[in-house]
Structure formats: structure tokens, C-alpha cells
Amino acid sequence: MFGGFRPMSDERQLINETSEEQISEHMQVRKDKLKAMLDEGKNPWGGRYEKTHDNLDVVEQFEKLEGQTVSLAGRIMAVRGHGKASFVDIMDRSGKVQLHVKADLLGEDNYKEFQSLDLGDIIGIKGKVFKTKRGEVTVEVLEATLLAKALRPLPDKFHGLKDVDTRYRQRYIDLIVNPEVRDTFIKRTKIIKAIREYLDERGYLEVETPVMHTLAGGAAARPFITHHNALDMTLYLRIALELHLKRLVVGGFERVYEMSRVFRNEGISTRHNPEFTMIELYEAYSDMKGMMELTENMVSYVAEKVLGTQKINYQGQEIDLTPPWRRISMIDAIKEYAGIDLSGQMSDSEALELAKAHNLEIEPSWGYGHVVNAFFEKYCEEKLIQPTFVFGHPLAISPLAKKDEKDPRFTQRFELFIVGREHANAFSELNDPIDQKERFLDQLKEREAGNEEAHVMDDDFITALEYGMPPTGGLGIGIDRLVMLLTDSPSIRDVILFPHMRPRE
RNA sequence: GAGCCAUUAGCUCAGUCGGUAGAGCACCGGACUUUUAAUCCGGGCGUCCGGGGUUCGAAUCCCCGAUGGCUCACCA
């Protein structure tokens, strides 16, 4: 029978109007049930429901609750029917519990009605807690109410939903049927909460700064561009939190952080999403070394708090987050992993020759500093599996960091590497407005030489520094990558609820 | 942006040499009052990602396109 060829009531037209797609047998059956309920004047969409417990409370507090009446609500995940009785699993935020439904308790009519429920429907029940012969804690249902009819079927109960396209686009299905996905995102929330806890306890103030910038600064990246109609001006989505937070340090917020979204207009990969979450924090009177200590202590605190251990496994590799972590200069790392000594004085052209000799791809705007960085990226990054602070980045790639007092070719900056990936970036913040202006001017030259990601001139920020910023340690951590590490997730899309996807069709 | 791979029922997947599509779960009908991926009997499912081409005949071969995945590039 083709549903579409039957005369339609107004109700049915309403029901089918929402979608032009072909109606599968599954959906047709469910819509027919819905219509029958509406015809009988029953409400398939429920209302407030008073729960006395979550599902897992019943399991965990069985001794206390045995024989008592509880009221639960959740989604029907499985039904095992036995004629005049059925076992049903419902799932709520805490997990699953088994229900037992019998005709002689509910009455024939109510039982028949219960049997017409579908997998995926959301119900509320009242019932008595008991244990089955096999020893499973179960609720004997005395009363059941449909709270939301599901018009679409759930994926396979055993295999779950594997199609990654559907998992990311329709994350809610992924969350319903794949418990490990739900766990990952619960951990994400706990990780973020633990970070706030750690910083708040240390007198840090959490703030919010603009997402739309007139200049996109604070990092080397291309921004997304948008437009303000009333002011008729171009605005950029922020690529970093840095410059506003440092203005706040000037303003006397000596310990300040923001944990929020930044946007970078670049490729998408297992480690990059165009919008991602960063925390940046600034502490007056601290420096790069202070930020190392804070980083290792905070990350190990978070791991302990969320996972109960500092020894974790990431994609088969054992990682020990117990502080202190290894510290190595970028030059020493290149010496160790590439066998190349870049410590001596060297002209830009000599450095570029050396890079060519090692088949490094070079840019015309490059000098010594860029070459050092290129050697590090090519030979060292992927080998830094255990947590390692790599410090002493070249000046040319660090326009916002204080110079190394002993060797002005380098800066007081570190990046944290774990499992071969950058997880954090920190410096002793440059608080000399004259030096900062020169750095920005150098960046402008690079920009003119074709580097689209070189830093822009930010006069307003320099003005702020001219009022005096205390010596400050600053730190940025990529939250998504940290969550990947702590949840053993291979792709950034596994830790972002709704990762960026191309629209379909 | 480039290369490789994938796309078949609601879901997970098979589909041989090119001969017109199958399984399990789910679904539909029936039996079943302590099951655990319940069981037993019976049944149907489809834009084989889309569009073109080759061929007597295409899920299968060729071309173009879409989406996704991986790798690379981009990303200090």
C-alpha cells in the first residue's frame, strides 16, 4: 500500500508536509501510530514529568530502593517481548535501566498500547524496583506515559552508527547510540571545568573580550572576514585572545584568562577545525618559566581530576604527564634530532643555503630565524612524544615575546609538544612598547614580502603598552587538542560536537 | 588545493568474470509472562551517491560531478 496515494486527512498532510523525502516503511508506520493517537485525543508529545531518580540511581542504590516505587524517564533503546510481558531498556542522562512490563499489572488495554511504542520513543514510568532471576536490577512498570514519539528509527542497536558523515552532521544520533561518544563529550566538559577551577583558585579572573576585531592580531594566521552594515566596515573574527587580554593586564587585572572560540581561515584536518577553543591566560610578574610550571601543574591536575591518573594512553602510546616535564631549547632539539648545529652566528643567506642543502622548502621573506624554525618542524616535532617544553624560539617568528637577554636572536618563548603535536605556546610577554613597535614594523615588511600571516600593526595596543604593562607571563593552550589527548581521540572532530562540514548538495 | 580510497535497505555490511541485488539487526504479521544482540514461524524493503558514456545488458567498465575519510599541502 502506498501511503501517498491514499486520501489524506488534514493531520496526515500536516505530518507529511515537513519533508519531501520518500517515506520509508519505518517512518510511515510511526506516523500512522502518531495519527491514531491524535485521533484518539492523546498527546504524543507529553509535558513535565516528575522523576524521582535517574536510571543508574536505581541500579546503584538497589538495596535501599528494592520494593519501592520509583519514577523514571528516558528513551526506549531495546525491547525484548514475551507475549503478555516485555523487557524494555530505557536510557537517560545517567545510563540504561531495564523495565519489565506485564499485561496483568498494566491491564490488557494499557499493555497493548505499551506494545505499540517504538524504539526511540521517550517515556516516563512509575514502577517497583526488583531483581530478575538472572540478577538484573529491573523496574516493574505500573504506569507508563509517552513523552515524545520518535518518527524516525534509531540505527542498529548492536553496531551503532558508524558513518562518520552522519555522526558529525547529526551528532544527536551519535550521542544516542554510541556511549563512548557521550563519554568523550562529558569528559570535555569536565576538563574545561577543571581548568577553570584550577585558575579560579589561583586568583585568576575570567573575562570576555571581543570576537569581532577591526584588526586580527595576536597570532600568525589568516582571519575570517565579515562586515558591519550600520558602520559599513570590515571586521575580522579573532584569531587569538592575546592583545585584548594584555590590555587588561595593563589595566590592572594581573591574573586574567579567557577560554573561548577563535577562528582561523585555514585548511581542515584531523588536528584543525576552522573554529576552535583556546584558553589564553596572563599573569603579571611571572615569565616563561612561571608559565612552564603552571602548564605542567595545571594539565596534570586536570588529568588527575578527570581521569584519576597522570599516566595516559594516546593511540597506543603511554604518556606520563607527571611533572616536571622535559625542557629543551629549540637549538638543542635540532642538534639532538637532526644532528645539525645552528647555534653559531650565521647570516640569513648562510642559513638559507643550509636549508636548501637539507631540502627544506623556503620562502623569499625568510631569514635565519625562519630557517631554525623550519629545521625544528621538519626534524623534531613528531619525535617529541612525552610532554616537552621547547623554548628559545627565534625572534623573527615571535613578534610578541621578550628577547632572550643573552642572545637577542631568540625569545623567551616555549611551545609544549606531546605526542608530536603542539599543545601550548607561551612567552615572557614583550612589554617594551618601543621594541614592540619595531617588531610590528618587521612584521609589516614580511607582509609586504608576501607572508599573508605576518602580524599587522596595532597602534592601539602599542599605546596600551606605553602606559606600562608589568612583566608578564602569558600562555595559550589549544583546548581541543588537550581534550583529544586526554580522551584518546584520533581526530579533532571527535571532540567538537558539531565540527565544520561542507553543506550537503 | 593535490593524490588515494569510499558511497548498495532505516543501521552495519556482502555482492564473484558485466547477466538486472543479498545477509544480520530494525520493520510488518503470528506464537511466547524473568529476557540480556531474547527465541521460534512467516513477510516485504532499494534513486546500488548524482549525471553522462560504452554495451544486447552496468551496483560492477569509462568520464564528469557531489559528499566523506586518509595522506600531503596550508596551519609559527
Coordinates of C-alpha atoms (C1' of nucleotides) in Angstrom, one line a residue:
Chain A
M1 CA 0.0 0.0 0.0
F2 CA 1.4 3.4 -1.0
G3 CA 0.6 5.9 1.7
G4 CA 1.0 8.8 -0.7
F5 CA -1.9 7.5 -2.8
R6 CA -4.4 7.3 0.0
P7 CA -6.7 10.1 0.6
M8 CA -5.1 12.3 3.3
S9 CA -6.7 13.8 6.3
D10 CA -5.5 17.3 7.3
E11 CA -3.5 15.7 10.1
R12 CA -1.7 13.4 7.7
Q13 CA -0.9 16.3 5.3
L14 CA 0.5 18.2 8.2
I15 CA 2.6 15.3 9.2
N16 CA 4.0 14.7 5.7
E17 CA 4.4 18.3 4.8
T18 CA 7.6 18.6 6.9
S19 CA 9.6 16.7 4.4
E20 CA 9.5 15.9 0.7
E21 CA 11.8 12.9 1.1
Q22 CA 10.5 9.4 0.4
I23 CA 8.8 8.0 3.4
S24 CA 10.3 4.7 4.5
E25 CA 8.2 1.9 5.8
H26 CA 9.6 2.7 9.3
M27 CA 8.5 6.3 9.2
Q28 CA 5.2 5.5 7.7
V29 CA 4.4 3.0 10.5
R30 CA 5.3 5.6 13.1
K31 CA 3.4 8.4 11.5
D32 CA 0.3 6.1 11.3
K33 CA 0.7 5.4 15.0
L34 CA 1.0 9.1 15.7
K35 CA -2.1 9.9 13.7
A36 CA -4.0 7.2 15.6
M37 CA -3.0 8.8 18.9
L38 CA -4.0 12.3 17.7
D39 CA -7.4 10.9 16.5
E40 CA -8.0 9.4 20.0
G41 CA -7.2 12.8 21.5
K42 CA -4.0 11.6 23.1
N43 CA -0.9 13.8 23.4
P44 CA 2.2 12.1 21.9
W45 CA 4.5 15.0 23.0
G46 CA 3.9 14.9 26.7
G47 CA 4.8 17.6 29.2
R48 CA 6.6 18.0 32.5
Y49 CA 7.3 14.7 34.1
E50 CA 8.3 14.3 37.8
K51 CA 11.2 11.9 38.1
T52 CA 12.2 10.6 41.4
H53 CA 15.5 9.0 40.3
D54 CA 17.9 8.7 37.4
N55 CA 18.3 5.2 35.9
L56 CA 21.6 4.5 37.4
D57 CA 20.4 5.5 40.9
V58 CA 18.1 2.6 40.8
V59 CA 21.0 0.2 39.9
E60 CA 23.5 1.7 42.4
Q61 CA 21.1 2.1 45.3
F62 CA 19.3 -1.2 44.8
E63 CA 19.5 -2.3 48.4
K64 CA 17.8 0.9 49.5
L65 CA 15.2 1.0 46.7
E66 CA 14.2 -2.6 46.4
G67 CA 10.4 -3.0 46.6
Q68 CA 9.9 0.8 46.4
T69 CA 8.1 2.7 43.7
V70 CA 10.3 5.0 41.6
S71 CA 9.5 7.3 38.7
L72 CA 11.9 7.4 35.7
A73 CA 12.0 8.8 32.2
G74 CA 14.1 8.0 29.2
R75 CA 14.4 6.8 25.6
I76 CA 13.4 3.2 24.7
M77 CA 16.6 1.6 23.4
A78 CA 15.7 -2.1 23.3
V79 CA 12.6 -4.2 23.7
R80 CA 12.5 -7.9 24.3
G81 CA 8.9 -9.1 24.0
H82 CA 7.5 -12.3 25.5
G83 CA 3.8 -12.1 24.6
K84 CA 2.0 -10.8 27.6
A85 CA 5.2 -9.4 29.1
S86 CA 8.2 -7.5 27.9
F87 CA 11.6 -6.3 28.9
V88 CA 12.5 -2.8 27.8
D89 CA 15.7 -0.8 28.2
I90 CA 15.4 2.9 28.7
M91 CA 18.3 5.3 28.7
D92 CA 18.5 8.7 30.4
R93 CA 21.5 11.0 31.1
S94 CA 22.9 8.6 33.6
G95 CA 22.6 5.4 31.5
K96 CA 20.3 2.5 31.0
V97 CA 18.0 0.6 33.2
Q98 CA 15.8 -2.4 32.4
L99 CA 12.0 -2.2 32.8
H100 CA 9.6 -5.2 33.0
V101 CA 6.1 -4.6 31.7
K102 CA 3.3 -7.2 32.3
A103 CA -0.2 -7.2 31.0
D104 CA -1.7 -8.4 34.3
L105 CA -0.2 -5.4 36.1
L106 CA -0.9 -2.7 33.4
G107 CA -4.2 -4.2 32.2
E108 CA -4.8 -5.6 28.7
D109 CA -5.6 -2.3 27.0
N110 CA -2.7 -0.4 28.5
Y111 CA -0.3 -3.3 27.7
K112 CA -1.4 -3.3 24.1
E113 CA -0.8 0.5 24.0
F114 CA 2.6 0.0 25.5
Q115 CA 3.4 -2.6 22.9
S116 CA 2.7 -0.1 20.1
L117 CA 5.6 2.1 21.3
D118 CA 8.7 2.1 19.1
L119 CA 12.4 2.1 19.7
G120 CA 13.5 5.7 20.2
D121 CA 10.3 6.9 21.9
I122 CA 10.7 8.7 25.1
I123 CA 8.6 7.6 28.0
G124 CA 8.0 8.2 31.7
I125 CA 7.2 5.3 34.0
K126 CA 6.3 4.6 37.6
G127 CA 7.2 1.2 38.9
K128 CA 8.6 -1.1 41.6
V129 CA 12.3 -1.9 41.9
F130 CA 13.2 -5.7 41.9
K131 CA 15.8 -8.0 40.7
T132 CA 15.2 -10.7 38.0
K133 CA 16.1 -14.4 38.2
R134 CA 19.3 -13.5 36.3
G135 CA 20.1 -10.9 38.8
E136 CA 19.5 -7.7 36.8
V137 CA 18.0 -4.7 38.7
T138 CA 14.7 -4.0 37.0
V139 CA 11.7 -1.8 37.4
E140 CA 8.3 -3.5 37.3
V141 CA 6.2 -0.9 35.4
L142 CA 2.9 0.1 37.0
E143 CA 2.2 3.1 34.8
A144 CA 3.7 4.4 31.6
T145 CA 3.3 7.7 29.7
L146 CA 4.5 8.6 26.2
L147 CA 6.5 11.8 26.5
A148 CA 7.8 12.1 22.9
K149 CA 7.1 10.0 19.8
A150 CA 10.1 9.2 17.6
L151 CA 9.1 9.4 14.0
R152 CA 12.5 8.1 12.7
P153 CA 14.1 4.8 13.6
L154 CA 17.4 4.5 15.5
P155 CA 20.5 2.9 13.9
D156 CA 21.4 -0.7 14.5
K157 CA 21.4 -1.4 18.3
F158 CA 24.4 -3.6 18.1
H159 CA 26.7 -1.9 15.5
G160 CA 25.6 1.6 16.4
L161 CA 26.2 4.4 13.9
K162 CA 29.5 4.3 12.1
D163 CA 29.1 6.5 9.1
V164 CA 31.3 9.4 10.1
D165 CA 29.4 11.9 7.9
T166 CA 26.1 11.2 9.6
R167 CA 27.8 11.1 13.0
Y168 CA 29.2 14.6 12.7
R169 CA 26.2 16.1 10.9
Q170 CA 23.6 14.5 13.1
R171 CA 25.6 14.4 16.3
Y172 CA 22.5 13.8 18.4
I173 CA 22.1 10.3 16.8
D174 CA 25.8 9.6 17.6
L175 CA 25.2 10.6 21.2
I176 CA 22.1 8.5 21.5
V177 CA 23.6 5.2 20.2
N178 CA 27.4 5.5 20.8
P179 CA 28.0 5.6 24.6
E180 CA 31.8 6.3 24.1
V181 CA 31.0 9.5 22.2
R182 CA 28.8 10.7 25.0
D183 CA 31.7 9.9 27.5
T184 CA 34.2 11.9 25.5
F185 CA 32.0 15.0 25.5
I186 CA 31.2 14.6 29.2
K187 CA 35.0 14.5 29.7
R188 CA 35.4 17.6 27.6
T189 CA 33.1 19.5 29.9
K190 CA 34.9 18.2 33.0
I191 CA 38.3 19.1 31.6
I192 CA 37.1 22.7 30.9
K193 CA 35.6 22.9 34.4
A194 CA 38.8 21.6 36.0
I195 CA 40.9 24.2 34.2
R196 CA 38.6 27.0 35.4
E197 CA 38.7 25.6 38.9
Y198 CA 42.5 25.5 38.9
L199 CA 42.8 29.1 37.7
D200 CA 40.0 30.5 39.8
E201 CA 41.6 29.1 42.9
R202 CA 44.8 30.9 42.0
G203 CA 43.1 34.3 41.8
Y204 CA 42.7 34.4 38.0
L205 CA 39.8 36.5 36.7
E206 CA 37.8 35.0 33.7
V207 CA 36.9 37.7 31.2
E208 CA 35.2 38.1 27.8
T209 CA 36.8 40.2 25.1
P210 CA 35.5 41.0 21.6
V211 CA 35.2 38.2 19.0
M212 CA 34.9 40.7 16.2
H213 CA 38.1 42.7 15.7
T214 CA 39.0 45.6 13.5
L215 CA 42.5 44.1 13.3
A216 CA 43.1 40.4 13.6
G217 CA 46.2 40.1 15.7
G218 CA 47.9 38.0 18.4
A219 CA 48.8 35.1 16.1
A220 CA 50.1 34.3 12.6
A221 CA 47.0 33.2 10.7
R222 CA 44.6 34.4 8.2
P223 CA 41.3 35.6 9.6
F224 CA 37.7 35.2 8.5
I225 CA 36.2 38.5 7.2
T226 CA 32.8 39.9 8.0
H227 CA 31.0 43.1 7.6
H228 CA 29.2 45.5 9.9
N229 CA 26.3 47.1 8.0
A230 CA 25.5 50.1 10.1
L231 CA 29.1 51.2 10.4
D232 CA 29.8 50.0 6.8
M233 CA 33.1 48.5 7.9
T234 CA 35.1 45.3 7.6
L235 CA 35.5 43.3 10.7
Y236 CA 37.6 40.2 11.3
L237 CA 36.8 37.2 13.6
R238 CA 39.5 36.9 16.2
I239 CA 42.5 34.6 15.6
A240 CA 43.7 34.9 19.1
L241 CA 42.8 36.4 22.5
E242 CA 46.2 37.8 23.2
L243 CA 46.1 41.6 22.6
H244 CA 42.9 42.3 24.5
L245 CA 43.9 40.3 27.5
K246 CA 47.3 42.1 27.7
R247 CA 45.4 45.4 27.6
L248 CA 43.6 44.1 30.7
V249 CA 46.9 43.4 32.4
V250 CA 47.8 47.0 31.7
G251 CA 44.5 47.9 33.3
G252 CA 45.4 46.1 36.5
F253 CA 43.8 42.7 36.0
E254 CA 47.1 41.0 37.0
R255 CA 45.8 37.4 36.5
V256 CA 43.3 37.1 33.7
Y257 CA 42.1 34.4 31.3
E258 CA 39.6 33.8 28.6
M259 CA 38.6 30.3 27.4
S260 CA 36.7 30.7 24.2
R261 CA 36.4 30.3 20.5
V262 CA 38.9 31.6 18.0
F263 CA 38.7 31.4 14.2
R264 CA 41.5 30.7 11.6
N265 CA 40.9 30.7 7.9
E266 CA 43.0 27.7 7.0
G267 CA 42.7 24.0 6.0
I268 CA 40.7 21.4 7.8
S269 CA 42.4 18.3 9.1
T270 CA 42.3 15.8 11.9
R271 CA 44.0 18.5 14.0
H272 CA 42.4 21.6 12.7
N273 CA 38.9 23.0 12.8
P274 CA 38.2 26.5 11.5
E275 CA 36.8 27.5 14.8
F276 CA 38.4 26.0 17.9
T277 CA 38.7 26.6 21.6
M278 CA 41.7 28.2 23.2
I279 CA 42.5 29.3 26.6
E280 CA 44.9 32.2 27.0
L281 CA 46.0 33.4 30.4
Y282 CA 48.3 36.1 31.6
E283 CA 50.0 36.5 34.9
A284 CA 51.7 39.7 35.8
Y285 CA 55.2 39.4 37.4
S286 CA 55.6 35.9 36.0
D287 CA 57.5 34.8 33.0
M288 CA 58.1 31.9 30.6
K289 CA 59.4 29.7 33.4
G290 CA 56.4 30.5 35.5
M291 CA 54.2 29.5 32.6
M292 CA 56.0 26.2 32.3
E293 CA 55.3 25.4 35.9
L294 CA 51.7 26.5 35.6
T295 CA 51.2 24.4 32.5
E296 CA 52.6 21.2 33.8
N297 CA 50.8 21.6 37.1
M298 CA 47.5 22.5 35.6
V299 CA 47.5 19.8 33.0
S300 CA 48.5 17.1 35.4
Y301 CA 45.8 18.4 37.9
V302 CA 43.2 18.2 35.1
A303 CA 44.2 14.7 34.2
E304 CA 44.1 13.6 37.8
K305 CA 40.8 15.2 38.4
V306 CA 39.1 14.0 35.2
L307 CA 40.8 10.6 34.6
G308 CA 42.1 9.8 38.1
T309 CA 45.6 9.3 36.7
Q310 CA 48.6 11.2 35.2
K311 CA 49.7 8.2 33.1
I312 CA 47.5 8.1 30.0
N313 CA 47.4 6.1 26.8
Y314 CA 47.1 8.0 23.5
Q315 CA 46.6 5.8 20.4
G316 CA 48.7 3.1 21.9
Q317 CA 51.5 5.3 23.3
E318 CA 52.0 5.6 27.0
I319 CA 52.2 9.2 28.1
D320 CA 53.3 10.3 31.5
L321 CA 52.0 13.7 32.5
T322 CA 53.6 13.7 35.9
P323 CA 55.6 17.0 36.4
P324 CA 58.2 18.2 35.9
W325 CA 58.3 17.9 32.2
R326 CA 61.4 17.9 30.0
R327 CA 62.7 21.3 28.9
I328 CA 65.0 21.7 25.9
S329 CA 65.9 24.6 23.8
M330 CA 64.9 24.6 20.1
I331 CA 68.6 24.8 19.1
D332 CA 69.5 21.8 21.3
A333 CA 66.5 19.9 20.0
I334 CA 67.7 20.4 16.4
K335 CA 71.1 19.3 17.4
E336 CA 69.7 16.2 19.1
Y337 CA 67.2 15.1 16.5
A338 CA 68.7 16.4 13.2
G339 CA 72.3 16.4 14.2
I340 CA 72.6 20.0 12.9
D341 CA 74.2 22.7 15.0
L342 CA 72.6 26.1 14.3
S343 CA 73.9 27.8 17.5
G344 CA 76.7 29.7 15.9
Q345 CA 76.4 33.2 14.3
M346 CA 75.1 32.8 10.8
S347 CA 73.9 35.2 8.1
D348 CA 70.5 34.9 6.6
S349 CA 71.9 33.8 3.3
E350 CA 74.1 31.1 5.0
A351 CA 71.0 29.9 6.9
L352 CA 69.0 29.7 3.6
E353 CA 71.9 27.8 1.9
L354 CA 71.8 25.3 4.8
A355 CA 68.1 24.9 4.5
K356 CA 68.3 24.3 0.7
A357 CA 71.0 21.7 1.4
H358 CA 68.5 19.8 3.5
N359 CA 65.7 20.1 1.0
L360 CA 63.6 22.4 3.2
E361 CA 61.1 24.4 1.3
I362 CA 61.9 28.1 1.9
E363 CA 60.1 31.4 1.4
P364 CA 61.7 34.5 -0.1
S365 CA 60.9 36.5 3.0
W366 CA 62.9 34.2 5.3
G367 CA 66.0 34.7 7.4
Y368 CA 67.9 32.8 10.0
G369 CA 65.0 32.6 12.4
H370 CA 62.6 31.1 10.0
V371 CA 65.2 28.5 9.0
V372 CA 65.8 27.4 12.6
N373 CA 62.0 27.0 12.9
A374 CA 61.8 25.0 9.7
F375 CA 64.5 22.6 10.8
F376 CA 62.7 22.2 14.1
E377 CA 59.4 21.5 12.5
K378 CA 60.9 19.0 10.0
Y379 CA 63.2 17.0 12.3
C380 CA 61.9 17.4 15.8
E381 CA 58.2 18.0 16.3
E382 CA 57.0 14.5 15.6
K383 CA 59.6 12.9 17.8
L384 CA 58.5 14.8 20.9
I385 CA 56.1 12.2 22.3
Q386 CA 56.4 12.7 26.1
P387 CA 55.5 16.2 27.3
T388 CA 58.3 18.5 26.3
F389 CA 58.8 22.3 26.6
V390 CA 60.7 23.5 23.7
F391 CA 62.0 27.0 24.4
G392 CA 64.1 29.7 22.8
H393 CA 62.2 30.4 19.6
P394 CA 63.8 32.7 17.0
L395 CA 62.9 36.4 17.2
A396 CA 61.5 36.5 13.7
I397 CA 58.7 34.2 14.4
S398 CA 57.9 35.6 17.8
P399 CA 56.8 39.2 17.5
L400 CA 55.1 39.4 20.9
A401 CA 57.7 37.7 23.1
K402 CA 60.5 39.2 25.1
K403 CA 64.0 38.8 23.7
D404 CA 66.4 36.4 25.3
E405 CA 68.7 38.7 27.3
K406 CA 71.8 36.7 26.5
D407 CA 71.1 36.1 22.8
P408 CA 68.8 38.6 21.1
R409 CA 68.3 36.2 18.1
F410 CA 65.9 34.3 20.3
T411 CA 63.0 34.9 22.6
Q412 CA 61.7 33.8 26.0
R413 CA 59.1 31.6 24.5
F414 CA 58.1 28.0 24.7
E415 CA 55.9 25.6 22.9
L416 CA 54.6 22.4 24.6
F417 CA 54.8 19.2 22.5
I418 CA 53.1 16.0 23.4
V419 CA 52.5 13.0 21.0
G420 CA 54.4 15.1 18.4
R421 CA 51.8 17.9 18.4
E422 CA 51.9 21.4 19.6
H423 CA 49.6 21.8 22.6
A424 CA 50.6 25.1 24.1
N425 CA 52.5 28.3 23.3
A426 CA 53.8 30.7 25.9
F427 CA 56.2 33.6 26.5
S428 CA 57.5 36.2 28.7
E429 CA 55.4 38.9 27.2
L430 CA 57.1 41.8 25.4
N431 CA 56.2 44.9 27.5
D432 CA 58.6 47.3 25.9
P433 CA 56.4 49.5 23.6
I434 CA 59.4 50.7 21.5
D435 CA 60.6 47.1 20.9
Q436 CA 57.0 46.1 20.1
K437 CA 56.6 48.8 17.5
E438 CA 59.9 47.7 15.8
R439 CA 58.7 44.1 15.8
F440 CA 55.4 45.1 14.2
L441 CA 57.3 47.1 11.6
D442 CA 59.4 44.0 10.8
Q443 CA 56.2 42.0 10.5
L444 CA 54.9 44.6 8.1
K445 CA 58.0 44.1 5.9
E446 CA 57.3 40.4 5.9
R447 CA 53.7 41.0 5.0
E448 CA 54.9 43.2 2.1
A449 CA 57.2 40.3 1.1
G450 CA 54.2 38.1 0.7
N451 CA 53.6 36.5 4.1
E452 CA 49.9 36.9 4.5
E453 CA 50.1 35.6 8.0
A454 CA 52.6 38.1 9.3
H455 CA 51.3 40.3 12.2
V456 CA 49.5 43.5 11.5
M457 CA 50.5 46.9 13.0
D458 CA 48.3 47.5 16.1
D459 CA 48.9 51.1 17.2
D460 CA 46.2 50.9 19.9
F461 CA 48.0 48.0 21.5
I462 CA 51.3 49.9 21.5
T463 CA 49.5 52.8 23.1
A464 CA 48.4 50.5 25.9
L465 CA 52.0 49.3 26.4
E466 CA 53.1 52.9 26.6
Y467 CA 51.0 53.2 29.8
G468 CA 53.2 50.5 31.3
M469 CA 52.5 46.7 31.4
P470 CA 54.1 44.8 34.2
P471 CA 56.5 42.0 33.2
T472 CA 54.0 39.2 32.4
G473 CA 54.0 35.5 31.6
G474 CA 51.4 34.5 29.0
L475 CA 50.1 31.1 27.9
G476 CA 47.8 29.7 25.3
I477 CA 46.6 26.1 25.3
G478 CA 44.6 24.5 22.5
I479 CA 41.7 23.0 24.4
D480 CA 40.5 20.7 21.6
R481 CA 43.9 19.1 21.3
L482 CA 44.2 18.8 25.0
V483 CA 40.8 17.1 25.0
M484 CA 41.9 14.8 22.2
L485 CA 45.0 13.8 24.2
L486 CA 43.0 13.1 27.4
T487 CA 40.2 11.2 25.7
D488 CA 42.4 9.2 23.3
S489 CA 40.6 10.7 20.3
P490 CA 42.4 10.5 17.0
S491 CA 40.6 13.4 15.3
I492 CA 39.7 16.9 16.5
R493 CA 36.2 16.2 15.1
D494 CA 35.8 13.6 17.8
V495 CA 36.0 16.3 20.4
I496 CA 34.0 19.0 18.8
L497 CA 30.2 18.4 19.0
F498 CA 29.5 19.9 15.6
P499 CA 32.6 20.1 13.6
H500 CA 32.6 22.2 10.4
M501 CA 31.3 20.3 7.4
R502 CA 30.5 21.3 3.9
P503 CA 26.8 21.7 3.4
R504 CA 25.2 18.8 1.6
E505 CA 24.1 19.4 -2.1
Chain B
rG1 C1' 44.4 22.9 -3.1
rA2 C1' 46.6 17.7 -4.8
rG3 C1' 46.7 12.3 -4.6
rC4 C1' 44.4 7.8 -3.0
rC5 C1' 40.0 5.3 -1.1
rA6 C1' 34.8 5.1 0.0
rU7 C1' 29.4 5.9 -1.0
rU8 C1' 24.4 -0.6 -2.1
rA9 C1' 17.7 -1.4 2.5
rG10 C1' 16.4 2.7 8.5
rC11 C1' 21.6 0.8 10.5
rU12 C1' 26.0 -2.5 9.8
rC13 C1' 27.8 -4.8 5.7
rA14 C1' 28.3 -8.7 1.3
rG15 C1' 27.7 -8.7 -3.9
rU16 C1' 32.5 -13.5 -8.0
rC17 C1' 34.1 -12.8 -14.7
rG18 C1' 29.3 -7.2 -16.8
rG19 C1' 23.6 -11.0 -16.9
rU20 C1' 19.4 -6.6 -13.6
rA21 C1' 20.7 -7.2 -5.6
rG22 C1' 21.6 -10.2 -0.7
rA23 C1' 22.6 -11.1 4.9
rG24 C1' 22.1 -9.6 10.1
rC25 C1' 19.7 -6.1 13.1
rA26 C1' 15.5 -2.9 12.6
rC27 C1' 10.4 -3.2 10.4
rC28 C1' 5.5 -5.8 9.3
rG29 C1' 2.1 -10.4 10.6
rG30 C1' 1.9 -14.5 14.1
rA31 C1' 3.5 -17.5 18.9
rC32 C1' 5.6 -16.6 23.6
rU33 C1' 4.8 -13.8 31.4
rU34 C1' 12.1 -13.3 34.2
rU35 C1' 14.7 -11.8 28.9
rU36 C1' 20.0 -9.8 28.1
rA37 C1' 22.2 -8.6 20.4
rA38 C1' 15.6 -13.0 23.8
rU39 C1' 13.7 -17.1 20.9
rC40 C1' 10.6 -19.5 17.1
rC41 C1' 7.4 -19.2 12.3
rG42 C1' 6.1 -16.2 8.0
rG43 C1' 6.8 -11.5 5.1
rG44 C1' 8.4 -7.0 2.5
rC45 C1' 12.1 -3.5 1.9
rG46 C1' 16.3 -0.4 -2.7
rU47 C1' 17.1 6.8 -6.8
rC48 C1' 23.1 0.5 -5.8
rC49 C1' 25.6 8.9 -4.2
rG50 C1' 24.1 12.1 -8.9
rG51 C1' 24.7 12.8 -14.2
rG52 C1' 26.6 11.2 -18.8
rG53 C1' 29.0 7.2 -21.8
rU54 C1' 30.4 2.0 -23.6
rU55 C1' 27.4 -2.5 -24.1
rC56 C1' 22.2 -6.7 -26.3
rG57 C1' 22.7 -5.9 -21.0
rA58 C1' 26.1 -1.7 -15.8
rA59 C1' 25.9 -1.8 -8.5
rU60 C1' 30.2 -3.8 -11.5
rC61 C1' 33.8 -0.8 -17.0
rC62 C1' 34.9 4.7 -18.7
rC63 C1' 34.2 10.2 -18.0
rC64 C1' 32.2 14.4 -15.1
rG65 C1' 30.3 16.0 -10.5
rA66 C1' 28.8 15.7 -5.0
rU67 C1' 29.9 14.3 -0.1
rG68 C1' 33.1 11.9 3.3
rG69 C1' 37.7 9.5 5.1
rC70 C1' 43.1 9.2 5.0
rU71 C1' 47.8 11.3 3.4
rC72 C1' 50.2 15.6 1.7
rA73 C1' 49.9 21.0 1.4
rC74 C1' 48.2 25.0 4.3
rC75 C1' 48.4 25.7 9.7
rA76 C1' 55.0 29.8 13.7

